[in-house]
mmCIF file of C-alpha atoms in Angstrom:
data_model
loop_
_atom_site.group_PDB
_atom_site.id
_atom_site.type_symbol
_atom_site.label_atom_id
_atom_site.label_comp_id
_atom_site.label_asym_id
_atom_site.label_seq_id
_atom_site.Cartn_x
_atom_site.Cartn_y
_atom_site.Cartn_z
ATOM 1 C CA MET A 1 139.499 122.169 78.105
ATOM 2 C CA ALA A 2 138.438 121.008 81.562
ATOM 3 C CA ASP A 3 135.007 122.608 81.043
ATOM 4 C CA ALA A 4 134.557 120.751 77.751
ATOM 5 C CA VAL A 5 135.474 117.419 79.346
ATOM 6 C CA GLU A 6 133.097 118.096 82.230
ATOM 7 C CA LEU A 7 130.299 119.011 79.786
ATOM 8 C CA ARG A 8 130.788 115.808 77.782
ATOM 9 C CA LEU A 9 130.858 113.767 80.972
ATOM 10 C CA SER A 10 127.638 115.418 82.179
ATOM 11 C CA ILE A 11 125.907 114.749 78.825
ATOM 12 C CA ASN A 12 127.023 111.092 78.870
ATOM 13 C CA ILE A 13 125.748 110.640 82.423
ATOM 14 C CA ARG A 14 122.358 112.137 81.529
ATOM 15 C CA ILE A 15 122.095 109.971 78.423
ATOM 16 C CA ASN A 16 123.015 106.833 80.355
ATOM 17 C CA LEU A 17 120.555 107.633 83.134
ATOM 18 C CA ARG A 18 117.830 108.321 80.590
ATOM 19 C CA PHE A 19 118.479 104.975 78.937
ATOM 20 C CA PHE A 20 118.466 103.276 82.343
ATOM 21 C CA ASP A 21 115.078 104.813 83.254
ATOM 22 C CA GLU A 22 113.454 104.291 79.853
ATOM 23 C CA LYS A 23 110.711 101.666 79.937
ATOM 24 C CA THR A 24 112.151 99.194 77.445
ATOM 25 C CA GLU A 25 111.737 95.904 79.331
ATOM 26 C CA LYS A 26 108.749 93.581 79.162
ATOM 27 C CA ALA A 27 106.650 93.368 82.294
ATOM 28 C CA THR A 28 107.660 90.644 84.711
ATOM 29 C CA PRO A 29 105.134 87.990 85.788
ATOM 30 C CA ARG A 30 104.960 89.681 89.213
ATOM 31 C CA LYS A 31 104.130 93.040 87.613
ATOM 32 C CA ARG A 32 101.447 91.435 85.412
ATOM 33 C CA LYS A 33 99.903 89.654 88.396
ATOM 34 C CA LYS A 34 99.822 92.842 90.447
ATOM 35 C CA SER A 35 98.299 94.748 87.528
ATOM 36 C CA ARG A 36 95.651 92.069 87.094
ATOM 37 C CA GLU A 37 94.778 92.192 90.813
ATOM 38 C CA GLU A 38 94.218 95.942 90.441
ATOM 39 C CA GLY A 39 91.846 95.384 87.524
ATOM 40 C CA GLN A 40 94.270 96.568 84.814
ATOM 41 C CA VAL A 41 93.718 94.001 82.062
ATOM 42 C CA ALA A 42 93.660 94.008 78.283
ATOM 43 C CA LYS A 43 89.905 94.104 77.739
ATOM 44 C CA SER A 44 88.169 95.619 74.726
ATOM 45 C CA GLN A 45 84.671 96.987 75.269
ATOM 46 C CA GLU A 46 84.061 96.724 71.538
ATOM 47 C CA VAL A 47 84.197 92.925 71.686
ATOM 48 C CA GLY A 48 81.302 92.815 74.144
ATOM 49 C CA THR A 49 79.372 95.458 72.195
ATOM 50 C CA ALA A 50 79.745 93.613 68.875
ATOM 51 C CA PHE A 51 78.677 90.223 70.227
ATOM 52 C CA LEU A 52 75.871 91.788 72.264
ATOM 53 C CA PHE A 53 74.541 93.623 69.207
ATOM 54 C CA LEU A 54 74.824 90.528 67.046
ATOM 55 C CA GLY A 55 73.374 88.219 69.705
ATOM 56 C CA ALA A 56 70.368 90.447 70.423
ATOM 57 C CA PHE A 57 69.261 90.611 66.795
ATOM 58 C CA ALA A 58 69.995 86.910 66.329
ATOM 59 C CA MET A 59 67.654 86.172 69.231
ATOM 60 C CA PHE A 60 65.027 88.390 67.614
ATOM 61 C CA LYS A 61 65.324 86.356 64.422
ATOM 62 C CA ILE A 62 65.202 83.001 66.240
ATOM 63 C CA PHE A 63 62.216 83.917 68.409
ATOM 64 C CA ALA A 64 60.428 86.065 65.813
ATOM 65 C CA GLY A 65 57.477 83.699 65.476
ATOM 66 C CA TRP A 66 57.144 83.242 69.228
ATOM 67 C CA ILE A 67 57.360 87.017 69.820
ATOM 68 C CA TYR A 68 54.727 87.600 67.118
ATOM 69 C CA ASP A 69 52.310 85.171 68.781
ATOM 70 C CA ARG A 70 52.862 86.847 72.179
ATOM 71 C CA VAL A 71 52.214 90.323 70.791
ATOM 72 C CA ILE A 72 49.015 89.172 69.072
ATOM 73 C CA ASN A 73 47.981 87.552 72.345
ATOM 74 C CA ILE A 74 48.500 90.846 74.193
ATOM 75 C CA PHE A 75 46.272 92.772 71.799
ATOM 76 C CA GLY A 76 43.708 89.958 71.643
ATOM 77 C CA TYR A 77 43.459 89.764 75.412
ATOM 78 C CA GLY A 78 43.045 93.525 75.698
ATOM 79 C CA LEU A 79 40.344 93.626 73.030
ATOM 80 C CA GLY A 80 38.583 90.732 74.707
ATOM 81 C CA LEU A 81 38.293 92.681 77.933
ATOM 82 C CA ILE A 82 36.671 95.662 76.211
ATOM 83 C CA ARG A 83 32.925 95.308 75.842
ATOM 84 C CA ASP A 84 32.398 98.877 74.710
ATOM 85 C CA THR A 85 34.432 102.020 74.188
ATOM 86 C CA ASP A 86 33.789 103.297 77.702
ATOM 87 C CA MET A 87 35.523 100.224 79.175
ATOM 88 C CA VAL A 88 38.951 101.582 78.151
ATOM 89 C CA LEU A 89 38.869 104.038 81.056
ATOM 90 C CA ASP A 90 37.243 101.617 83.474
ATOM 91 C CA VAL A 91 39.209 100.750 86.621
ATOM 92 C CA ASN A 92 38.392 97.048 86.344
ATOM 93 C CA PHE A 93 39.730 96.947 82.814
ATOM 94 C CA ILE A 94 42.973 98.660 83.832
ATOM 95 C CA GLN A 95 43.399 96.397 86.871
ATOM 96 C CA GLY A 96 42.987 93.320 84.722
ATOM 97 C CA TYR A 97 44.989 94.385 81.702
ATOM 98 C CA ILE A 98 48.059 96.123 83.196
ATOM 99 C CA PRO A 99 49.388 93.067 85.139
ATOM 100 C CA PHE A 100 48.828 90.887 82.087
ATOM 101 C CA LEU A 101 50.615 93.404 79.851
ATOM 102 C CA PHE A 102 53.545 93.617 82.271
ATOM 103 C CA THR A 103 53.856 89.833 82.570
ATOM 104 C CA GLU A 104 53.724 89.262 78.819
ATOM 105 C CA THR A 105 56.223 92.039 78.089
ATOM 106 C CA LEU A 106 58.629 90.631 80.659
ATOM 107 C CA THR A 107 58.205 87.148 79.188
ATOM 108 C CA ILE A 108 59.011 88.453 75.692
ATOM 109 C CA ALA A 109 62.070 90.332 76.953
ATOM 110 C CA MET A 110 63.469 87.456 79.057
ATOM 111 C CA PRO A 111 65.230 85.555 76.199
ATOM 112 C CA ILE A 112 66.854 88.789 75.018
ATOM 113 C CA PHE A 113 67.993 89.741 78.526
ATOM 114 C CA ALA A 114 69.276 86.217 79.200
ATOM 115 C CA ALA A 115 71.219 86.172 75.945
ATOM 116 C CA ALA A 116 72.704 89.608 76.700
ATOM 117 C CA MET A 117 73.787 88.506 80.175
ATOM 118 C CA ILE A 118 75.357 85.271 78.926
ATOM 119 C CA ILE A 119 77.147 87.057 76.072
ATOM 120 C CA GLY A 120 78.510 89.696 78.474
ATOM 121 C CA ILE A 121 79.855 87.077 80.888
ATOM 122 C CA VAL A 122 81.359 84.885 78.160
ATOM 123 C CA THR A 123 83.094 87.746 76.331
ATOM 124 C CA ASN A 124 84.676 88.936 79.585
ATOM 125 C CA LEU A 125 85.789 85.419 80.543
ATOM 126 C CA VAL A 126 87.303 84.824 77.100
ATOM 127 C CA GLN A 127 89.261 88.090 77.230
ATOM 128 C CA VAL A 128 90.509 88.201 80.816
ATOM 129 C CA GLY A 129 89.398 84.965 82.498
ATOM 130 C CA TRP A 130 87.871 84.735 85.955
ATOM 131 C CA GLN A 131 89.294 87.348 88.288
ATOM 132 C CA ILE A 132 87.677 89.168 91.210
ATOM 133 C CA THR A 133 89.334 92.583 91.543
ATOM 134 C CA PRO A 134 87.991 94.504 94.561
ATOM 135 C CA LYS A 135 90.740 97.101 94.125
ATOM 136 C CA SER A 136 89.304 98.156 90.775
ATOM 137 C CA ILE A 137 86.013 99.277 92.358
ATOM 138 C CA GLN A 138 87.605 101.182 95.212
ATOM 139 C CA PRO A 139 87.169 104.959 94.894
ATOM 140 C CA LYS A 140 90.214 106.825 93.630
ATOM 141 C CA PHE A 141 90.483 110.560 94.176
ATOM 142 C CA SER A 142 92.751 110.822 91.118
ATOM 143 C CA LYS A 143 89.726 110.048 88.936
ATOM 144 C CA ILE A 144 87.921 113.191 90.116
ATOM 145 C CA ASN A 145 90.997 115.382 89.962
ATOM 146 C CA PRO A 146 90.201 118.216 87.486
ATOM 147 C CA LEU A 147 93.803 118.335 86.275
ATOM 148 C CA SER A 148 93.849 114.611 85.557
ATOM 149 C CA GLY A 149 90.489 114.905 83.802
ATOM 150 C CA PHE A 150 91.774 117.768 81.676
ATOM 151 C CA LYS A 151 94.786 115.668 80.655
ATOM 152 C CA ARG A 152 92.531 112.752 79.731
ATOM 153 C CA MET A 153 90.482 115.064 77.516
ATOM 154 C CA PHE A 154 93.481 115.583 75.250
ATOM 155 C CA SER A 155 95.102 112.165 75.580
ATOM 156 C CA ALA A 156 95.812 109.821 72.683
ATOM 157 C CA GLN A 157 93.174 107.422 74.029
ATOM 158 C CA LEU A 158 90.503 110.072 73.434
ATOM 159 C CA PHE A 159 91.378 110.281 69.735
ATOM 160 C CA VAL A 160 91.368 106.474 69.486
ATOM 161 C CA THR A 161 87.899 106.365 71.057
ATOM 162 C CA LEU A 162 86.701 109.088 68.682
ATOM 163 C CA ALA A 163 88.103 107.176 65.711
ATOM 164 C CA LYS A 164 86.295 104.007 66.822
ATOM 165 C CA SER A 165 83.009 105.890 67.208
ATOM 166 C CA LEU A 166 83.336 107.412 63.729
ATOM 167 C CA LEU A 167 84.202 104.030 62.279
ATOM 168 C CA LYS A 168 81.151 102.390 63.874
ATOM 169 C CA PHE A 169 78.937 105.211 62.644
ATOM 170 C CA ALA A 170 80.346 104.801 59.140
ATOM 171 C CA VAL A 171 79.682 101.037 59.284
ATOM 172 C CA ILE A 172 76.062 101.606 60.317
ATOM 173 C CA VAL A 173 75.494 104.182 57.568
ATOM 174 C CA ILE A 174 77.084 102.035 54.851
ATOM 175 C CA VAL A 175 75.248 98.856 55.873
ATOM 176 C CA ILE A 176 71.862 100.614 56.067
ATOM 177 C CA TYR A 177 72.437 102.410 52.758
ATOM 178 C CA THR A 178 73.408 99.256 50.858
ATOM 179 C CA ALA A 179 70.567 97.226 52.406
ATOM 180 C CA LEU A 180 67.907 99.830 51.641
ATOM 181 C CA ARG A 181 69.279 100.290 48.144
ATOM 182 C CA ASP A 182 68.901 96.553 47.493
ATOM 183 C CA GLU A 183 65.382 96.551 48.998
ATOM 184 C CA LEU A 184 64.231 99.695 47.190
ATOM 185 C CA GLY A 185 61.918 97.741 44.881
ATOM 186 C CA MET A 186 60.083 96.149 47.827
ATOM 187 C CA LEU A 187 59.934 99.411 49.771
ATOM 188 C CA ILE A 188 58.129 101.088 46.889
ATOM 189 C CA HIS A 189 55.388 98.431 47.020
ATOM 190 C CA LEU A 190 55.102 98.648 50.820
ATOM 191 C CA PRO A 191 51.974 100.909 50.777
ATOM 192 C CA PHE A 192 50.167 98.313 48.681
ATOM 193 C CA MET A 193 50.844 95.409 51.101
ATOM 194 C CA GLY A 194 48.525 94.209 53.807
ATOM 195 C CA LEU A 195 49.074 95.337 57.379
ATOM 196 C CA MET A 196 50.486 92.075 58.718
ATOM 197 C CA GLU A 197 52.559 91.472 55.589
ATOM 198 C CA SER A 198 54.142 94.923 55.770
ATOM 199 C CA VAL A 199 54.809 94.579 59.516
ATOM 200 C CA MET A 200 56.528 91.223 59.039
ATOM 201 C CA TYR A 201 58.580 92.569 56.129
ATOM 202 C CA ILE A 202 59.778 95.615 58.079
ATOM 203 C CA GLY A 203 60.558 93.432 61.118
ATOM 204 C CA ASN A 204 62.644 91.011 59.033
ATOM 205 C CA LEU A 205 64.415 93.937 57.377
ATOM 206 C CA ILE A 206 65.329 95.523 60.728
ATOM 207 C CA VAL A 207 66.605 92.221 62.137
ATOM 208 C CA SER A 208 68.617 91.575 58.985
ATOM 209 C CA LEU A 209 70.158 95.060 59.218
ATOM 210 C CA GLY A 210 71.015 94.492 62.886
ATOM 211 C CA ILE A 211 72.774 91.188 62.162
ATOM 212 C CA LYS A 212 74.764 92.705 59.285
ATOM 213 C CA VAL A 213 75.826 95.693 61.431
ATOM 214 C CA GLY A 214 76.804 93.324 64.271
ATOM 215 C CA ALA A 215 78.876 91.189 61.887
ATOM 216 C CA TRP A 216 80.785 94.278 60.691
ATOM 217 C CA PHE A 217 81.223 95.371 64.302
ATOM 218 C CA LEU A 218 83.160 92.129 64.856
ATOM 219 C CA PHE A 219 85.914 93.402 62.571
ATOM 220 C CA VAL A 220 86.039 96.668 64.505
ATOM 221 C CA ALA A 221 86.144 94.689 67.766
ATOM 222 C CA ALA A 222 88.995 92.462 66.517
ATOM 223 C CA ALA A 223 91.091 95.504 65.584
ATOM 224 C CA ASP A 224 90.299 97.199 68.907
ATOM 225 C CA TYR A 225 91.171 94.047 70.867
ATOM 226 C CA ALA A 226 94.548 93.786 69.128
ATOM 227 C CA TYR A 227 95.209 97.477 69.820
ATOM 228 C CA THR A 228 94.121 97.114 73.462
ATOM 229 C CA ARG A 229 96.478 94.182 74.080
ATOM 230 C CA LEU A 230 99.353 96.020 72.426
ATOM 231 C CA LYS A 231 98.698 99.179 74.446
ATOM 232 C CA HIS A 232 98.317 97.208 77.690
ATOM 233 C CA SER A 233 101.618 95.445 77.093
ATOM 234 C CA LYS A 234 103.292 98.785 76.343
ATOM 235 C CA ASP A 235 101.809 100.432 79.449
ATOM 236 C CA LEU A 236 103.162 97.624 81.629
ATOM 237 C CA ARG A 237 106.718 97.978 80.342
ATOM 238 C CA MET A 238 109.350 98.537 82.984
ATOM 239 C CA SER A 239 112.673 100.300 83.123
ATOM 240 C CA LYS A 240 115.861 98.398 83.870
ATOM 241 C CA GLN A 241 115.891 99.975 87.321
ATOM 242 C CA GLU A 242 112.325 98.799 88.039
ATOM 243 C CA VAL A 243 113.214 95.252 86.977
ATOM 244 C CA LYS A 244 116.245 95.368 89.235
ATOM 245 C CA GLU A 245 114.243 96.664 92.202
ATOM 246 C CA GLU A 246 111.525 94.056 91.687
ATOM 247 C CA PHE A 247 114.129 91.308 91.539
ATOM 248 C CA LYS A 248 115.503 92.555 94.855
ATOM 249 C CA GLN A 249 112.034 92.494 96.402
ATOM 250 C CA ALA A 250 111.251 89.029 95.049
ATOM 251 C CA GLU A 251 114.582 87.390 95.769
ATOM 252 C CA GLY A 252 115.726 89.575 98.632
ATOM 253 C CA ASN A 253 118.409 92.244 98.602
ATOM 254 C CA PRO A 254 121.772 90.462 98.032
ATOM 255 C CA GLN A 255 123.498 92.809 100.471
ATOM 256 C CA VAL A 256 120.908 92.122 103.175
ATOM 257 C CA LYS A 257 121.027 88.380 102.522
ATOM 258 C CA GLY A 258 124.822 88.473 102.662
ATOM 259 C CA LYS A 259 124.685 90.364 105.950
ATOM 260 C CA ILE A 260 122.241 87.807 107.382
ATOM 261 C CA ARG A 261 124.467 84.939 106.310
ATOM 262 C CA SER A 262 127.461 86.678 107.893
ATOM 263 C CA ILE A 263 125.570 87.123 111.184
ATOM 264 C CA MET A 264 124.457 83.496 111.127
ATOM 265 C CA ARG A 265 128.025 82.357 110.539
ATOM 266 C CA ASP A 266 129.243 84.498 113.420
ATOM 267 C CA VAL A 267 126.559 83.101 115.737
ATOM 268 C CA SER A 268 127.355 79.543 114.656
ATOM 269 C CA MET A 269 131.068 80.155 115.116
ATOM 270 C CA ARG A 270 130.565 81.651 118.574
ATOM 271 C CA ARG A 271 128.365 78.748 119.607
ATOM 272 C CA MET A 272 130.937 76.256 118.330
ATOM 273 C CA MET A 273 133.788 77.975 120.178
ATOM 274 C CA GLU A 274 131.725 77.981 123.389
ATOM 275 C CA SER A 275 131.448 74.190 123.139
ATOM 276 C CA VAL A 276 135.223 73.631 122.863
ATOM 277 C CA PRO A 277 135.819 73.774 126.666
ATOM 278 C CA HIS A 278 133.479 70.754 127.032
ATOM 279 C CA ALA A 279 135.652 68.584 124.753
ATOM 280 C CA ASP A 280 137.700 65.614 126.016
ATOM 281 C CA VAL A 281 140.395 65.886 123.374
ATOM 282 C CA ILE A 282 141.500 68.005 120.401
ATOM 283 C CA ILE A 283 142.828 66.034 117.429
ATOM 284 C CA THR A 284 145.085 68.130 115.166
ATOM 285 C CA ASN A 285 146.875 67.916 111.834
ATOM 286 C CA PRO A 286 148.835 69.704 113.566
ATOM 287 C CA THR A 287 148.834 73.004 111.593
ATOM 288 C CA HIS A 288 145.842 72.870 109.225
ATOM 289 C CA TYR A 289 143.029 71.025 111.013
ATOM 290 C CA ALA A 290 141.673 70.761 114.533
ATOM 291 C CA VAL A 291 138.693 68.651 115.686
ATOM 292 C CA ALA A 292 137.230 68.753 119.208
ATOM 293 C CA LEU A 293 135.708 65.467 120.463
ATOM 294 C CA ARG A 294 133.575 64.665 123.468
ATOM 295 C CA TYR A 295 132.490 61.278 124.763
ATOM 296 C CA ASP A 296 129.939 60.741 127.541
ATOM 297 C CA ARG A 297 129.606 57.026 128.217
ATOM 298 C CA GLU A 298 126.237 57.405 129.935
ATOM 299 C CA SER A 299 124.367 59.477 127.307
ATOM 300 C CA GLU A 300 126.260 58.931 124.018
ATOM 301 C CA ARG A 301 126.806 55.783 121.995
ATOM 302 C CA ALA A 302 129.956 57.158 120.343
ATOM 303 C CA PRO A 303 132.231 60.242 120.518
ATOM 304 C CA VAL A 304 130.681 63.435 119.132
ATOM 305 C CA VAL A 305 132.364 66.213 117.143
ATOM 306 C CA LEU A 306 131.828 69.441 119.099
ATOM 307 C CA ALA A 307 133.886 71.739 116.877
ATOM 308 C CA LYS A 308 136.158 71.633 113.877
ATOM 309 C CA GLY A 309 138.030 74.080 111.727
ATOM 310 C CA ALA A 310 140.913 74.711 109.371
ATOM 311 C CA ASP A 311 143.759 77.219 109.513
ATOM 312 C CA TYR A 312 142.648 80.254 111.578
ATOM 313 C CA ILE A 313 139.706 78.441 113.177
ATOM 314 C CA ALA A 314 141.936 75.450 113.942
ATOM 315 C CA ARG A 315 144.414 77.741 115.683
ATOM 316 C CA ARG A 316 141.589 79.358 117.657
ATOM 317 C CA ILE A 317 140.307 75.919 118.771
ATOM 318 C CA LYS A 318 143.773 74.904 119.910
ATOM 319 C CA GLN A 319 144.189 78.234 121.723
ATOM 320 C CA ILE A 320 140.970 77.734 123.689
ATOM 321 C CA ALA A 321 141.965 74.126 124.440
ATOM 322 C CA ALA A 322 145.302 75.300 125.816
ATOM 323 C CA GLU A 323 143.583 77.914 127.988
ATOM 324 C CA LYS A 324 141.153 75.313 129.403
ATOM 325 C CA GLY A 325 143.757 72.579 129.822
ATOM 326 C CA ILE A 326 142.282 70.223 127.234
ATOM 327 C CA GLN A 327 144.667 67.640 125.837
ATOM 328 C CA THR A 328 145.717 68.072 122.200
ATOM 329 C CA VAL A 329 146.763 64.975 120.240
ATOM 330 C CA GLU A 330 148.436 65.058 116.836
ATOM 331 C CA ASN A 331 147.101 62.589 114.267
ATOM 332 C CA LYS A 332 147.212 63.918 110.704
ATOM 333 C CA GLU A 333 145.118 61.278 108.948
ATOM 334 C CA LEU A 334 142.457 61.051 111.652
ATOM 335 C CA ALA A 335 142.136 64.849 111.957
ATOM 336 C CA ARG A 336 141.732 65.208 108.181
ATOM 337 C CA THR A 337 139.199 62.371 108.003
ATOM 338 C CA LEU A 338 137.111 63.720 110.876
ATOM 339 C CA TYR A 339 137.143 67.213 109.391
ATOM 340 C CA ASN A 340 136.011 66.047 105.935
ATOM 341 C CA THR A 341 133.441 63.390 106.891
ATOM 342 C CA VAL A 342 131.766 64.257 110.204
ATOM 343 C CA ASP A 343 129.497 67.285 110.743
ATOM 344 C CA ILE A 344 129.472 69.278 113.956
ATOM 345 C CA GLY A 345 127.173 67.703 116.542
ATOM 346 C CA ARG A 346 127.303 64.271 114.870
ATOM 347 C CA GLU A 347 128.748 61.012 116.168
ATOM 348 C CA ILE A 348 131.832 59.591 114.506
ATOM 349 C CA PRO A 349 131.259 56.663 112.106
ATOM 350 C CA PRO A 350 131.973 53.084 113.260
ATOM 351 C CA GLU A 351 135.075 52.775 111.097
ATOM 352 C CA LEU A 352 136.780 55.440 113.232
ATOM 353 C CA TYR A 353 135.870 53.913 116.605
ATOM 354 C CA GLN A 354 139.169 52.066 117.036
ATOM 355 C CA ALA A 355 141.413 55.048 116.225
ATOM 356 C CA VAL A 356 139.434 57.474 118.416
ATOM 357 C CA ALA A 357 139.165 54.946 121.260
ATOM 358 C CA GLU A 358 142.954 54.626 121.396
ATOM 359 C CA ILE A 359 143.333 58.415 121.623
ATOM 360 C CA LEU A 360 140.670 58.731 124.318
ATOM 361 C CA ALA A 361 142.253 55.913 126.297
ATOM 362 C CA PHE A 362 145.584 57.735 126.089
ATOM 363 C CA VAL A 363 143.973 61.016 127.293
ATOM 364 C CA TYR A 364 142.123 59.253 130.138
ATOM 365 C CA ARG A 365 145.348 57.637 131.341
ATOM 366 C CA LEU A 366 146.998 61.049 131.409
ATOM 367 C CA ARG A 367 144.120 62.362 133.524
ATOM 368 C CA GLY A 368 144.124 59.329 135.743
ATOM 369 C CA ARG A 369 140.593 58.297 134.739
ATOM 370 C CA ILE A 370 141.700 54.775 133.739
#
């Protein structure tokens, strides 16, 4: 019977601990900030790829006429330099044509490169905002660990990546098939077209195919972005214990804070008790309150409360006063008022001057100071 009870208790403890360690809680703002600083953000590469693909072919379509003129200019310039067939291998021809060819090619490519750079920056800013993460580029030995690499080979992320690749391939095949099927009539007459007409037709067809593929890639990118955000949020989940530990780190351990407060109270109490021997009089309730007052005519405008306390502290103040020979005066209302209204180290308010002055005068007469 005892063994059965112990077994059930052990099972319950394991179940409770498992529930406590299970990552069921949403990530705290501190956890999200730390993850972002380390470069762990919800960013889909497919979004950048789709817009880059679409933007590149859109730029080709926009600048098609300008690119055509530049290409014709390249060939025209080269043919203009050739006076006969032997000039093709001449050093002067090569020295004159190669720099021109390089410059013109770079000029043609510049709008495409600029568009690609702008699209890459914008898509990253839209997804994750502006964030410099030096930690993300620091080398990590875990990335070159063969065991970790073997695990990544058979992870769920690998199958997701494979599925995305197959989906993109299927999109490309379907778009090209449907486009060529619709253009079959024109493709049949292609051999009968002029050279420039056929070149322009094929160029427009390729650009049109690229834009259609890029548009379909946007749907793939939207699905991948939603999946990436969901996975990122799931990866950042925390267990109840982690939330508790982070709260302790952010707010401070309650036990440590309590200990610090206790030490500060002890120090304050010790300092207050050390000031009691410098008091001129102790005003008591007589059992519940005790207030120690000091008055220095040369440096203070009014009497100052050096110490005060109730119950045990009041008894301790009176005990020290008795040991040091300080006069104790009973005044219930004044002791209660001083205790409730005047902080330690502060002067008494003007409305209490008369009552305190009478007590001090009485104490001074006893000491022979008046």
